[in-house]
Tab-separated table of C-alpha atoms in Angstrom:
chain	number	residue	atom	x	y	z
A	1	MET	CA	4.391	19.414	-4.055
A	2	PHE	CA	1.409	17.321	-5.137
A	3	ASN	CA	-1.774	18.461	-3.355
A	4	HIS	CA	-4.909	16.768	-4.694
A	5	MET	CA	-6.525	14.805	-7.489
A	6	ILE	CA	-10.091	14.218	-8.655
A	7	ILE	CA	-10.751	10.561	-9.459
A	8	PRO	CA	-13.813	9.753	-11.560
A	9	SER	CA	-16.015	7.112	-10.007
A	10	LYS	CA	-19.393	5.577	-10.732
A	11	ASP	CA	-20.124	5.597	-6.972
A	12	ALA	CA	-17.950	8.253	-5.326
A	13	GLN	CA	-18.869	7.294	-1.760
A	14	LEU	CA	-18.121	3.597	-2.356
A	15	SER	CA	-14.776	4.420	-3.968
A	16	ALA	CA	-13.790	6.755	-1.130
A	17	ARG	CA	-14.532	4.060	1.467
A	18	PHE	CA	-12.582	1.468	-0.571
A	19	TYR	CA	-9.476	3.673	-0.688
A	20	VAL	CA	-9.766	4.556	3.009
A	21	GLU	CA	-9.688	0.887	3.940
A	22	LEU	CA	-7.027	-0.245	1.468
A	23	LEU	CA	-4.671	2.713	1.930
A	24	GLU	CA	-5.409	3.296	5.625
A	25	ALA	CA	-6.420	6.842	4.735
A	26	GLU	CA	-8.800	9.190	6.536
A	27	MET	CA	-12.176	10.476	5.446
A	28	ALA	CA	-12.034	14.234	4.888
A	29	PRO	CA	-14.826	16.815	4.790
A	30	SER	CA	-16.823	16.411	1.591
A	31	TRP	CA	-18.695	19.071	-0.371
A	32	GLY	CA	-20.811	19.238	-3.482
A	33	VAL	CA	-20.252	16.188	-5.660
A	34	PHE	CA	-16.958	15.274	-3.968
A	35	HIS	CA	-16.311	12.500	-1.458
A	36	ASN	CA	-12.859	13.284	-0.087
A	37	ILE	CA	-10.119	11.378	1.678
A	38	THR	CA	-6.620	12.300	2.806
A	39	LEU	CA	-3.660	9.992	2.430
A	40	PRO	CA	-1.137	9.689	5.282
A	41	ASP	CA	1.174	12.183	3.499
A	42	GLY	CA	-1.615	14.799	3.348
A	43	VAL	CA	-2.582	14.373	-0.319
A	44	LEU	CA	-6.306	14.855	-0.896
A	45	LEU	CA	-8.137	12.421	-3.164
A	46	GLN	CA	-11.550	13.591	-4.339
A	47	PHE	CA	-14.020	11.119	-5.822
A	48	ALA	CA	-16.857	12.319	-8.049
A	49	ALA	CA	-19.211	10.797	-10.593
A	50	PRO	CA	-18.612	12.597	-13.894
A	51	PRO	CA	-21.479	13.140	-16.331
A	52	ILE	CA	-19.532	11.251	-19.021
A	53	GLU	CA	-17.996	7.814	-19.494
A	54	PHE	CA	-14.350	7.648	-18.435
A	55	VAL	CA	-11.440	5.373	-19.215
A	56	PRO	CA	-9.717	3.566	-16.336
A	57	TRP	CA	-6.611	5.169	-14.886
A	58	HIS	CA	-3.608	3.577	-13.183
A	59	PHE	CA	-2.553	4.563	-9.663
A	60	ALA	CA	0.516	3.132	-7.928
A	61	PHE	CA	0.848	3.579	-4.172
A	62	LEU	CA	4.098	3.060	-2.294
A	63	VAL	CA	3.430	1.446	1.098
A	64	ASP	CA	5.714	-0.039	3.726
A	65	ASP	CA	5.961	-3.802	4.246
A	66	GLU	CA	3.594	-3.870	7.216
A	67	HIS	CA	0.946	-1.874	5.344
A	68	PHE	CA	1.332	-4.176	2.350
A	69	ASP	CA	0.727	-7.198	4.600
A	70	ARG	CA	-2.465	-5.630	6.002
A	71	ALA	CA	-3.698	-4.525	2.567
A	72	TYR	CA	-3.018	-7.923	1.052
A	73	ALA	CA	-4.836	-9.616	3.928
A	74	LEU	CA	-7.812	-7.322	3.197
A	75	ILE	CA	-7.655	-8.177	-0.516
A	76	GLN	CA	-7.651	-11.885	0.308
A	77	SER	CA	-10.366	-11.683	2.980
A	78	ARG	CA	-12.673	-9.953	0.494
A	79	ALA	CA	-11.739	-12.355	-2.288
A	80	LEU	CA	-10.844	-9.397	-4.525
A	81	GLU	CA	-9.377	-10.321	-7.871
A	82	HIS	CA	-5.709	-9.412	-7.969
A	83	TRP	CA	-2.643	-10.104	-10.036
A	84	ALA	CA	1.130	-10.083	-9.794
A	85	ASP	CA	1.435	-8.329	-13.144
A	86	PRO	CA	-0.257	-5.452	-14.990
A	87	GLN	CA	-1.245	-7.749	-17.863
A	88	ARG	CA	-3.357	-9.760	-15.374
A	89	THR	CA	-1.838	-13.115	-16.333
A	90	ARG	CA	-0.674	-14.132	-12.836
A	91	ALA	CA	-3.969	-14.185	-10.960
A	92	GLY	CA	-4.091	-14.509	-7.184
A	93	GLN	CA	-0.377	-13.757	-6.793
A	94	ILE	CA	1.952	-10.948	-5.768
A	95	ASN	CA	5.290	-10.095	-7.349
A	96	THR	CA	8.730	-9.635	-5.820
A	97	GLU	CA	10.176	-7.265	-8.379
A	98	HIS	CA	12.387	-4.211	-7.773
A	99	GLY	CA	13.540	-5.569	-4.417
A	100	GLY	CA	10.078	-5.467	-2.866
A	101	ARG	CA	6.569	-6.785	-3.305
A	102	GLY	CA	3.698	-5.636	-5.486
A	103	VAL	CA	0.119	-6.425	-6.348
A	104	TYR	CA	-2.411	-5.140	-8.908
A	105	LEU	CA	-6.185	-4.913	-8.455
A	106	LEU	CA	-9.194	-2.933	-9.639
A	107	ASP	CA	-11.039	-0.373	-7.543
A	108	PRO	CA	-14.866	-0.210	-7.536
A	109	ALA	CA	-14.820	2.198	-10.520
A	110	GLY	CA	-12.533	-0.051	-12.571
A	111	HIS	CA	-9.306	1.923	-12.093
A	112	TYR	CA	-6.089	-0.098	-11.952
A	113	LEU	CA	-4.398	0.038	-8.561
A	114	GLU	CA	-0.888	-1.077	-7.784
A	115	LEU	CA	0.550	-1.411	-4.302
A	116	ILE	CA	4.351	-1.632	-4.100
A	117	THR	CA	6.791	-1.760	-1.215
A	118	ARG	CA	9.818	-0.374	-3.085
A	119	PRO	CA	9.957	2.436	-5.655
A	120	TYR	CA	11.020	1.465	-9.162
A	121	ILE	CA	13.823	4.035	-9.249
């Protein structure tokens, strides 16, 4: 079972707070260079500023319809850039692919986030 992941971030504290709000996660005890959060399923995400440049990663989070509505309202209220597609050609939209809804956005560190309401397979 998946337990935890370290996500590189230019501002670990800012990234942790962003994910807490968007994913309705909980702050977790932090130590050393790590700012930690726990997702509702118990997975630990650790944010840290690495001493090197990093390339953006892609994270897709499966949320229920009600959570998607709340997250999308947050995205809109903060005027966060978002897209219906990973190529970022359909700005300000969501998609209705795979029998659900989805949206793409960037986190404060520049990682690509995807929120979906139905798994692809």
